[in-house]
PDB file of C-alpha atoms in Angstrom:
ATOM      1  CA  SER A  28      -4.595 -16.045 -13.594  1.00 74.00           C
ATOM      2  CA  ILE A  29      -5.778 -18.415 -16.330  1.00 84.00           C
ATOM      3  CA  ILE A  30      -7.921 -15.671 -17.877  1.00 89.00           C
ATOM      4  CA  GLN A  31      -5.020 -13.211 -17.727  1.00 89.00           C
ATOM      5  CA  THR A  32      -2.779 -15.724 -19.508  1.00 90.00           C
ATOM      6  CA  VAL A  33      -5.374 -16.389 -22.223  1.00 92.00           C
ATOM      7  CA  ILE A  34      -5.792 -12.635 -22.794  1.00 91.00           C
ATOM      8  CA  MET A  35      -2.010 -12.189 -23.012  1.00 91.00           C
ATOM      9  CA  ILE A  36      -1.776 -14.874 -25.698  1.00 91.00           C
ATOM     10  CA  ALA A  37      -4.762 -13.425 -27.585  1.00 91.00           C
ATOM     11  CA  MET A  38      -3.223  -9.934 -27.603  1.00 90.00           C
ATOM     12  CA  MET A  39       0.067 -11.187 -29.014  1.00 90.00           C
ATOM     13  CA  VAL A  40      -1.675 -13.290 -31.661  1.00 89.00           C
ATOM     14  CA  GLN A  41      -4.041 -10.513 -32.757  1.00 87.00           C
ATOM     15  CA  CYS A  42      -1.686  -7.548 -32.515  1.00 85.00           C
ATOM     16  CA  SER A  43       1.738  -9.265 -32.908  1.00 87.00           C
ATOM     17  CA  ILE A  44       4.805  -9.063 -30.647  1.00 89.00           C
ATOM     18  CA  ALA A  45       6.687  -5.775 -30.440  1.00 88.00           C
ATOM     19  CA  PRO A  46      10.498  -5.524 -30.724  1.00 89.00           C
ATOM     20  CA  LEU A  47      12.336  -5.473 -27.375  1.00 87.00           C
ATOM     21  CA  LYS A  48      13.308  -1.816 -27.796  1.00 87.00           C
ATOM     22  CA  ILE A  49       9.593  -0.943 -27.846  1.00 86.00           C
ATOM     23  CA  ASN A  50       8.404  -3.492 -25.290  1.00 85.00           C
ATOM     24  CA  PRO A  51      11.233  -5.119 -23.277  1.00 84.00           C
ATOM     25  CA  MET A  52       8.677  -7.252 -21.410  1.00 85.00           C
ATOM     26  CA  ILE A  53       8.223  -9.459 -24.533  1.00 88.00           C
ATOM     27  CA  GLY A  54       4.665  -8.535 -25.373  1.00 88.00           C
ATOM     28  CA  PRO A  55       2.412  -6.697 -27.823  1.00 89.00           C
ATOM     29  CA  TYR A  56       2.643  -3.122 -29.086  1.00 88.00           C
ATOM     30  CA  PRO A  57       1.263  -0.381 -26.774  1.00 86.00           C
ATOM     31  CA  ASP A  58      -1.765   0.221 -29.016  1.00 88.00           C
ATOM     32  CA  ALA A  59      -2.806  -3.400 -28.335  1.00 90.00           C
ATOM     33  CA  LEU A  60      -2.784  -2.693 -24.581  1.00 89.00           C
ATOM     34  CA  SER A  61      -5.050   0.314 -25.082  1.00 89.00           C
ATOM     35  CA  TYR A  62      -7.273  -1.545 -27.548  1.00 90.00           C
ATOM     36  CA  TRP A  63      -7.870  -4.376 -25.079  1.00 92.00           C
ATOM     37  CA  GLY A  64      -8.816  -2.021 -22.223  1.00 91.00           C
ATOM     38  CA  GLY A  65      -5.618  -0.637 -20.720  1.00 90.00           C
ATOM     39  CA  LYS A  66      -5.513   2.587 -18.748  1.00 91.00           C
ATOM     40  CA  ASN A  67      -5.618   5.384 -21.309  1.00 91.00           C
ATOM     41  CA  ALA A  68      -6.340   8.769 -19.723  1.00 91.00           C
ATOM     42  CA  TYR A  69      -7.629  10.201 -23.001  1.00 91.00           C
ATOM     43  CA  ASP A  70     -10.266   7.480 -23.417  1.00 92.00           C
ATOM     44  CA  ILE A  71     -11.221   7.665 -19.731  1.00 93.00           C
ATOM     45  CA  LEU A  72     -11.582  11.439 -19.498  1.00 92.00           C
ATOM     46  CA  TYR A  73     -12.637  12.447 -23.018  1.00 91.00           C
ATOM     47  CA  ASP A  74     -14.613   9.396 -24.105  1.00 90.00           C
ATOM     48  CA  HIS A  75     -15.865   8.642 -20.551  1.00 91.00           C
ATOM     49  CA  GLU A  76     -14.723   5.030 -20.650  1.00 92.00           C
ATOM     50  CA  TYR A  77     -14.525   4.749 -16.858  1.00 93.00           C
ATOM     51  CA  TRP A  78     -14.541   0.958 -17.026  1.00 93.00           C
ATOM     52  CA  ARG A  79     -10.875   1.327 -17.932  1.00 94.00           C
ATOM     53  CA  LEU A  80     -10.187   1.999 -14.242  1.00 93.00           C
ATOM     54  CA  PHE A  81     -10.799  -1.718 -13.634  1.00 93.00           C
ATOM     55  CA  THR A  82      -9.950  -3.605 -16.832  1.00 93.00           C
ATOM     56  CA  PRO A  83      -6.149  -3.037 -16.701  1.00 90.00           C
ATOM     57  CA  ILE A  84      -5.906  -5.686 -13.955  1.00 90.00           C
ATOM     58  CA  MET A  85      -6.703  -8.337 -16.575  1.00 90.00           C
ATOM     59  CA  LEU A  86      -3.924  -7.171 -18.920  1.00 89.00           C
ATOM     60  CA  HIS A  87      -0.123  -7.307 -18.798  1.00 88.00           C
ATOM     61  CA  ALA A  88       2.590  -5.608 -20.806  1.00 86.00           C
ATOM     62  CA  GLY A  89       4.375  -8.848 -21.642  1.00 88.00           C
ATOM     63  CA  ILE A  90       5.383 -12.350 -20.602  1.00 89.00           C
ATOM     64  CA  PHE A  91       7.809 -11.225 -17.881  1.00 85.00           C
ATOM     65  CA  HIS A  92       5.203  -8.884 -16.402  1.00 84.00           C
ATOM     66  CA  LEU A  93       2.547 -11.624 -16.463  1.00 87.00           C
ATOM     67  CA  LEU A  94       4.759 -14.276 -14.840  1.00 87.00           C
ATOM     68  CA  CYS A  95       5.792 -11.966 -11.984  1.00 81.00           C
ATOM     69  CA  ASN A  96       2.215 -11.019 -11.133  1.00 81.00           C
ATOM     70  CA  ILE A  97       0.872 -14.567 -11.470  1.00 84.00           C
ATOM     71  CA  ALA A  98       3.587 -15.854  -9.130  1.00 82.00           C
ATOM     72  CA  VAL A  99       2.504 -13.425  -6.410  1.00 79.00           C
ATOM     73  CA  GLN A 100      -1.210 -14.020  -7.034  1.00 81.00           C
ATOM     74  CA  LEU A 101      -0.896 -17.815  -6.817  1.00 81.00           C
ATOM     75  CA  ASP A 102       1.225 -17.617  -3.674  1.00 78.00           C
ATOM     76  CA  THR A 103       0.311 -14.686  -1.437  1.00 79.00           C
ATOM     77  CA  GLY A 104      -2.946 -13.744  -3.174  1.00 80.00           C
ATOM     78  CA  ALA A 105      -4.351 -17.270  -2.916  1.00 83.00           C
ATOM     79  CA  PHE A 106      -3.326 -17.451   0.750  1.00 84.00           C
ATOM     80  CA  PHE A 107      -5.164 -14.211   1.537  1.00 87.00           C
ATOM     81  CA  GLU A 108      -8.275 -15.463  -0.277  1.00 88.00           C
ATOM     82  CA  ARG A 109      -8.342 -18.661   1.793  1.00 89.00           C
ATOM     83  CA  GLU A 110      -7.872 -16.634   4.957  1.00 87.00           C
ATOM     84  CA  TRP A 111     -10.393 -13.857   4.248  1.00 91.00           C
ATOM     85  CA  GLY A 112     -12.918 -15.485   1.957  1.00 92.00           C
ATOM     86  CA  SER A 113     -13.627 -14.682  -1.683  1.00 92.00           C
ATOM     87  CA  ILE A 114     -16.003 -11.747  -1.072  1.00 94.00           C
ATOM     88  CA  ILE A 115     -13.585  -9.752   1.091  1.00 94.00           C
ATOM     89  CA  TRP A 116     -10.683 -10.654  -1.210  1.00 94.00           C
ATOM     90  CA  LEU A 117     -12.543  -9.539  -4.346  1.00 94.00           C
ATOM     91  CA  THR A 118     -13.746  -6.309  -2.689  1.00 95.00           C
ATOM     92  CA  VAL A 119     -10.180  -5.399  -1.739  1.00 95.00           C
ATOM     93  CA  TYR A 120      -8.859  -6.446  -5.169  1.00 94.00           C
ATOM     94  CA  LEU A 121     -11.327  -4.302  -7.137  1.00 94.00           C
ATOM     95  CA  GLY A 122     -11.150  -1.333  -4.742  1.00 95.00           C
ATOM     96  CA  SER A 123      -7.361  -1.361  -5.034  1.00 94.00           C
ATOM     97  CA  ALA A 124      -7.609  -1.552  -8.831  1.00 94.00           C
ATOM     98  CA  ALA A 125      -9.735   1.607  -8.933  1.00 94.00           C
ATOM     99  CA  ALA A 126      -7.470   3.475  -6.505  1.00 95.00           C
ATOM    100  CA  GLY A 127      -4.341   2.488  -8.419  1.00 93.00           C
ATOM    101  CA  SER A 128      -5.808   3.491 -11.767  1.00 93.00           C
ATOM    102  CA  ILE A 129      -7.052   6.867 -10.478  1.00 94.00           C
ATOM    103  CA  LEU A 130      -3.628   7.797  -9.093  1.00 94.00           C
ATOM    104  CA  SER A 131      -1.950   6.503 -12.257  1.00 92.00           C
ATOM    105  CA  VAL A 132      -4.185   8.691 -14.449  1.00 93.00           C
ATOM    106  CA  ILE A 133      -3.374  11.717 -12.280  1.00 93.00           C
ATOM    107  CA  VAL A 134       0.403  11.166 -12.096  1.00 91.00           C
ATOM    108  CA  THR A 135       1.161   9.576 -15.493  1.00 88.00           C
ATOM    109  CA  PRO A 136      -1.704  10.568 -17.811  1.00 89.00           C
ATOM    110  CA  ASN A 137       0.289  10.222 -21.030  1.00 87.00           C
ATOM    111  CA  SER A 138       1.042   6.525 -20.898  1.00 85.00           C
ATOM    112  CA  VAL A 139      -0.916   3.306 -21.344  1.00 86.00           C
ATOM    113  CA  GLY A 140      -1.051   1.366 -18.081  1.00 86.00           C
ATOM    114  CA  VAL A 141      -1.808  -2.320 -17.521  1.00 87.00           C
ATOM    115  CA  GLY A 142      -1.241  -4.978 -14.872  1.00 83.00           C
ATOM    116  CA  SER A 143      -2.723  -6.438 -11.721  1.00 84.00           C
ATOM    117  CA  SER A 144       0.195  -5.319  -9.545  1.00 84.00           C
ATOM    118  CA  GLY A 145      -1.802  -2.372  -8.169  1.00 88.00           C
ATOM    119  CA  SER A 146      -4.452  -4.789  -6.926  1.00 90.00           C
ATOM    120  CA  VAL A 147      -1.780  -7.129  -5.563  1.00 88.00           C
ATOM    121  CA  CYS A 148      -0.293  -4.209  -3.640  1.00 89.00           C
ATOM    122  CA  GLY A 149      -3.796  -3.532  -2.361  1.00 93.00           C
ATOM    123  CA  LEU A 150      -3.947  -7.033  -0.870  1.00 92.00           C
ATOM    124  CA  PHE A 151      -0.810  -6.249   1.122  1.00 89.00           C
ATOM    125  CA  GLY A 152      -2.321  -2.934   2.178  1.00 92.00           C
ATOM    126  CA  ALA A 153      -5.434  -4.733   3.396  1.00 92.00           C
ATOM    127  CA  LYS A 154      -3.275  -7.202   5.334  1.00 90.00           C
ATOM    128  CA  ILE A 155      -1.655  -4.287   7.156  1.00 88.00           C
ATOM    129  CA  ALA A 156      -5.152  -2.943   7.918  1.00 91.00           C
ATOM    130  CA  GLU A 157      -6.185  -6.360   9.236  1.00 89.00           C
ATOM    131  CA  ALA A 158      -3.131  -6.423  11.513  1.00 85.00           C
ATOM    132  CA  LEU A 159      -4.051  -2.976  12.827  1.00 85.00           C
ATOM    133  CA  CYS A 160      -7.636  -4.043  13.539  1.00 84.00           C
ATOM    134  CA  ARG A 161      -6.724  -7.354  15.140  1.00 80.00           C
ATOM    135  CA  SER A 162      -4.124  -5.683  17.354  1.00 77.00           C
ATOM    136  CA  ARG A 163      -7.138  -4.372  19.296  1.00 66.00           C
ATOM    137  CA  GLU A 164      -8.056  -7.931  20.304  1.00 62.00           C
ATOM    138  CA  SER A 165      -7.528  -9.232  23.819  1.00 58.00           C
ATOM    139  CA  THR A 166      -4.474 -11.448  24.561  1.00 57.00           C
ATOM    140  CA  LYS A 167      -5.671 -12.760  27.915  1.00 62.00           C
ATOM    141  CA  THR A 168      -5.872 -16.429  26.896  1.00 61.00           C
ATOM    142  CA  ASN A 169      -3.025 -18.604  25.540  1.00 60.00           C
ATOM    143  CA  GLN A 170      -4.879 -19.143  22.262  1.00 60.00           C
ATOM    144  CA  LYS A 171      -5.383 -15.424  21.721  1.00 61.00           C
ATOM    145  CA  GLU A 172      -1.770 -14.734  22.672  1.00 62.00           C
ATOM    146  CA  LEU A 173      -0.614 -17.291  20.076  1.00 56.00           C
ATOM    147  CA  SER A 174      -2.941 -15.735  17.492  1.00 61.00           C
ATOM    148  CA  HIS A 175      -1.471 -12.320  18.273  1.00 61.00           C
ATOM    149  CA  ALA A 176       2.089 -13.650  17.850  1.00 63.00           C
ATOM    150  CA  ILE A 177       1.206 -15.137  14.433  1.00 65.00           C
ATOM    151  CA  LEU A 178      -0.377 -11.835  13.455  1.00 65.00           C
ATOM    152  CA  CYS A 179       2.803  -9.952  14.366  1.00 65.00           C
ATOM    153  CA  GLU A 180       4.851 -12.368  12.268  1.00 66.00           C
ATOM    154  CA  GLN A 181       2.508 -11.912   9.285  1.00 65.00           C
ATOM    155  CA  PHE A 182       2.627  -8.144   9.720  1.00 65.00           C
ATOM    156  CA  GLY A 183       6.436  -8.178   9.625  1.00 66.00           C
ATOM    157  CA  SER A 184       6.612 -10.286   6.453  1.00 68.00           C
ATOM    158  CA  THR A 185       3.920  -8.175   4.787  1.00 70.00           C
ATOM    159  CA  LEU A 186       5.776  -4.976   5.627  1.00 72.00           C
ATOM    160  CA  CYS A 187       8.973  -6.394   4.105  1.00 70.00           C
ATOM    161  CA  SER A 188       7.063  -7.339   0.939  1.00 69.00           C
ATOM    162  CA  VAL A 189       5.599  -3.832   0.696  1.00 72.00           C
ATOM    163  CA  VAL A 190       9.037  -2.232   1.029  1.00 75.00           C
ATOM    164  CA  LEU A 191      10.451  -4.478  -1.719  1.00 70.00           C
ATOM    165  CA  ILE A 192       7.504  -3.747  -4.023  1.00 70.00           C
ATOM    166  CA  LEU A 193       7.858  -0.008  -3.520  1.00 70.00           C
ATOM    167  CA  VAL A 194      11.615  -0.158  -4.186  1.00 69.00           C
ATOM    168  CA  PHE A 195      11.084  -2.012  -7.478  1.00 62.00           C
ATOM    169  CA  SER A 196       8.168   0.264  -8.391  1.00 63.00           C
ATOM    170  CA  PHE A 197      10.521   2.954  -9.630  1.00 64.00           C
ATOM    171  CA  ILE A 198      12.351   0.958 -12.305  1.00 57.00           C
ATOM    172  CA  PRO A 199      11.561   1.765 -15.976  1.00 52.00           C
ATOM    173  CA  TYR A 200       8.277   0.497 -17.479  1.00 54.00           C
ATOM    174  CA  VAL A 201       6.693  -0.085 -14.059  1.00 66.00           C
ATOM    175  CA  ASP A 202       3.677   2.027 -13.053  1.00 77.00           C
ATOM    176  CA  TRP A 203       4.716   3.117  -9.560  1.00 85.00           C
ATOM    177  CA  ALA A 204       1.605   5.299  -9.166  1.00 88.00           C
ATOM    178  CA  ALA A 205      -0.654   2.263  -9.616  1.00 89.00           C
ATOM    179  CA  HIS A 206       1.366   0.421  -6.954  1.00 89.00           C
ATOM    180  CA  VAL A 207       1.147   3.244  -4.427  1.00 90.00           C
ATOM    181  CA  GLY A 208      -2.526   3.951  -5.197  1.00 93.00           C
ATOM    182  CA  GLY A 209      -3.383   0.257  -4.930  1.00 93.00           C
ATOM    183  CA  LEU A 210      -1.535  -0.067  -1.627  1.00 92.00           C
ATOM    184  CA  LEU A 211      -3.334   2.928  -0.098  1.00 94.00           C
ATOM    185  CA  GLY A 212      -6.696   1.877  -1.541  1.00 95.00           C
ATOM    186  CA  GLY A 213      -6.311  -1.658  -0.205  1.00 95.00           C
ATOM    187  CA  PHE A 214      -5.428  -0.342   3.246  1.00 95.00           C
ATOM    188  CA  VAL A 215      -8.497   1.904   3.416  1.00 96.00           C
ATOM    189  CA  VAL A 216     -10.895  -0.732   2.065  1.00 96.00           C
ATOM    190  CA  GLY A 217      -9.366  -3.323   4.391  1.00 94.00           C
ATOM    191  CA  LEU A 218      -9.729  -0.998   7.361  1.00 94.00           C
ATOM    192  CA  MET A 219     -13.474  -0.709   6.767  1.00 94.00           C
ATOM    193  CA  LEU A 220     -13.919  -4.455   6.233  1.00 94.00           C
ATOM    194  CA  PHE A 221     -11.796  -5.778   9.087  1.00 92.00           C
ATOM    195  CA  ALA A 222     -13.041  -3.194  11.587  1.00 91.00           C
ATOM    196  CA  TRP A 223     -16.284  -5.211  11.774  1.00 90.00           C
ATOM    197  CA  GLN A 224     -14.349  -8.176  13.167  1.00 85.00           C
ATOM    198  CA  ILE A 225     -13.322  -6.218  16.271  1.00 84.00           C
ATOM    199  CA  LYS A 226     -15.442  -7.071  19.299  1.00 83.00           C
ATOM    200  CA  THR A 227     -14.825  -3.829  21.206  1.00 84.00           C
ATOM    201  CA  PHE A 228     -17.590  -1.399  20.233  1.00 86.00           C
ATOM    202  CA  LYS A 229     -15.537   1.819  20.282  1.00 88.00           C
ATOM    203  CA  TRP A 230     -12.683   0.361  18.243  1.00 88.00           C
ATOM    204  CA  LYS A 231     -15.024  -1.299  15.772  1.00 90.00           C
ATOM    205  CA  TRP A 232     -16.911   1.891  14.973  1.00 92.00           C
ATOM    206  CA  GLY A 233     -13.903   4.171  15.439  1.00 91.00           C
ATOM    207  CA  LEU A 234     -11.736   2.397  12.873  1.00 91.00           C
ATOM    208  CA  PHE A 235     -14.648   1.819  10.493  1.00 93.00           C
ATOM    209  CA  VAL A 236     -15.646   5.495  10.498  1.00 94.00           C
ATOM    210  CA  PHE A 237     -12.001   6.524  10.135  1.00 93.00           C
ATOM    211  CA  GLY A 238     -11.616   4.225   7.123  1.00 92.00           C
ATOM    212  CA  LEU A 239     -14.895   5.434   5.631  1.00 95.00           C
ATOM    213  CA  VAL A 240     -13.920   9.103   5.958  1.00 95.00           C
ATOM    214  CA  ILE A 241     -10.499   8.473   4.396  1.00 94.00           C
ATOM    215  CA  ALA A 242     -12.127   6.462   1.578  1.00 94.00           C
ATOM    216  CA  VAL A 243     -14.676   9.178   0.787  1.00 94.00           C
ATOM    217  CA  ILE A 244     -12.045  11.920   0.882  1.00 94.00           C
ATOM    218  CA  GLY A 245      -9.408   9.917  -1.003  1.00 92.00           C
ATOM    219  CA  PHE A 246     -11.598   8.456  -3.730  1.00 92.00           C
ATOM    220  CA  GLY A 247     -13.740  11.593  -3.935  1.00 93.00           C
ATOM    221  CA  LEU A 248     -10.933  14.126  -4.233  1.00 93.00           C
ATOM    222  CA  GLY A 249      -8.916  11.777  -6.432  1.00 92.00           C
ATOM    223  CA  THR A 250     -11.782  11.297  -8.875  1.00 92.00           C
ATOM    224  CA  LEU A 251     -12.596  15.024  -8.858  1.00 92.00           C
ATOM    225  CA  HIS A 252      -8.976  15.980  -9.512  1.00 91.00           C
ATOM    226  CA  MET A 253      -8.723  13.361 -12.255  1.00 91.00           C
ATOM    227  CA  ILE A 254     -11.810  14.653 -14.072  1.00 90.00           C
ATOM    228  CA  GLU A 255     -11.314  18.403 -13.621  1.00 86.00           C
ATOM    229  CA  GLU A 256      -7.548  18.966 -13.369  1.00 85.00           C
ATOM    230  CA  THR A 257      -5.804  16.043 -15.064  1.00 87.00           C
ATOM    231  CA  LYS A 258      -7.920  16.263 -18.209  1.00 84.00           C
ATOM    232  CA  ALA A 259      -6.159  19.449 -19.324  1.00 82.00           C
ATOM    233  CA  GLY A 260      -2.771  17.759 -19.088  1.00 84.00           C
ATOM    234  CA  VAL A 261      -3.615  14.736 -21.211  1.00 86.00           C
ATOM    235  CA  ALA A 262      -1.825  14.788 -24.556  1.00 82.00           C
ATOM    236  CA  GLN A 263      -4.350  14.829 -27.391  1.00 82.00           C
ATOM    237  CA  GLU A 264      -2.089  12.371 -29.200  1.00 80.00           C
ATOM    238  CA  MET A 265      -3.162   9.690 -26.681  1.00 84.00           C
ATOM    239  CA  GLY A 266      -6.417   9.576 -28.636  1.00 84.00           C
ATOM    240  CA  ASP A 267      -4.271   8.010 -31.361  1.00 84.00           C
ATOM    241  CA  VAL A 268      -1.932   5.658 -29.504  1.00 85.00           C
ATOM    242  CA  CYS A 269      -0.279   4.469 -32.716  1.00 85.00           C
ATOM    243  CA  GLY A 270       0.510   8.011 -33.818  1.00 84.00           C
ATOM    244  CA  TYR A 271       1.801   8.885 -30.348  1.00 83.00           C
ATOM    245  CA  TYR A 272       4.314   6.013 -30.226  1.00 85.00           C
ATOM    246  CA  MET A 273       5.283   6.404 -33.879  1.00 85.00           C
ATOM    247  CA  LYS A 274       6.870   9.712 -32.905  1.00 84.00           C
ATOM    248  CA  PHE A 275       9.317   7.813 -30.682  1.00 84.00           C
ATOM    249  CA  PHE A 276       9.831   4.615 -32.722  1.00 86.00           C
ATOM    250  CA  GLU A 277      10.279   4.768 -36.490  1.00 83.00           C
ATOM    251  CA  ASP A 278       9.610   1.042 -36.965  1.00 83.00           C
ATOM    252  CA  TYR A 279       6.424   1.028 -34.880  1.00 86.00           C
ATOM    253  CA  GLU A 280       3.728  -1.201 -36.413  1.00 84.00           C
ATOM    254  CA  CYS A 281       0.115  -0.239 -35.783  1.00 85.00           C
ATOM    255  CA  ASN A 282      -2.021  -3.365 -35.814  1.00 80.00           C
ATOM    256  CA  CYS A 283      -4.979  -3.290 -33.408  1.00 79.00           C
ATOM    257  CA  MET A 284      -5.805   0.428 -33.638  1.00 73.00           C
ATOM    258  CA  LEU A 285      -4.926   1.048 -37.287  1.00 67.00           C
ATOM    259  CA  GLU A 286      -8.434   2.247 -38.161  1.00 69.00           C
ATOM    260  CA  ARG A 287      -8.411   4.987 -35.500  1.00 68.00           C
ATOM    261  CA  HIS A 288      -4.897   6.002 -36.553  1.00 60.00           C
ATOM    262  CA  GLN A 289      -6.008   6.355 -40.191  1.00 61.00           C
ATOM    263  CA  GLN A 290      -9.049   8.410 -39.127  1.00 62.00           C
ATOM    264  CA  ASN A 291      -6.800  10.807 -37.209  1.00 62.00           C
ATOM    265  CA  ASP A 292      -4.503  11.166 -40.211  1.00 57.00           C
ATOM    266  CA  GLU A 293      -7.377  12.222 -42.492  1.00 54.00           C
TER     267      GLU A 293
END
């Protein structure tokens, strides 16, 4: 969260703050988001900058966007990390980032996408997967019965959070595809990770193999569709983000990607 805040400040200092009609989140111009590593389908598919599937989680569209995501990360995200451990948490976080970015490129290829909300949604998806895996545990002892009751309570609160996130995912300037992709990616990754904590052999391997098959099919077909099908639908103007947004806003100021914009004009 500290790194994300520092990057947000650096973007606004280097590339200046856009008017509210261009960026209502109180943040930099869209070309700054692309320049710093935001999801840009043109750069990913034509320039093969596949690292952009992960770097958007470090960027935010503006102050409001940053504060909302940091609040969730410091509360729920930190709780999940203490409960799962840093390795599992980071695996889910990065896997969800990739899944969210892939679906975002496929569904909304002609927009610059940033934010860690897809990864945050993935943490909730993984929590649902954990609840599914732990529901296979025995409840014969009082301790295990209490653990099962706590799990059910956590599952209910997580499900409510997911519903709220999905409802607010469809308001303007929010990348709903990244949210949905992150949620699904987190669930699948979580299913594979938490399946190993099940003691019953058939359930352990059954859920792990199921998660693995879904992951291979989902990530495989998603990546294939993104590379082969989505590429044709990407607006060539996205190669010049400044020029693209100048068509919609007369007072748009190109700061961070001015050199590329001038090259495209020549």
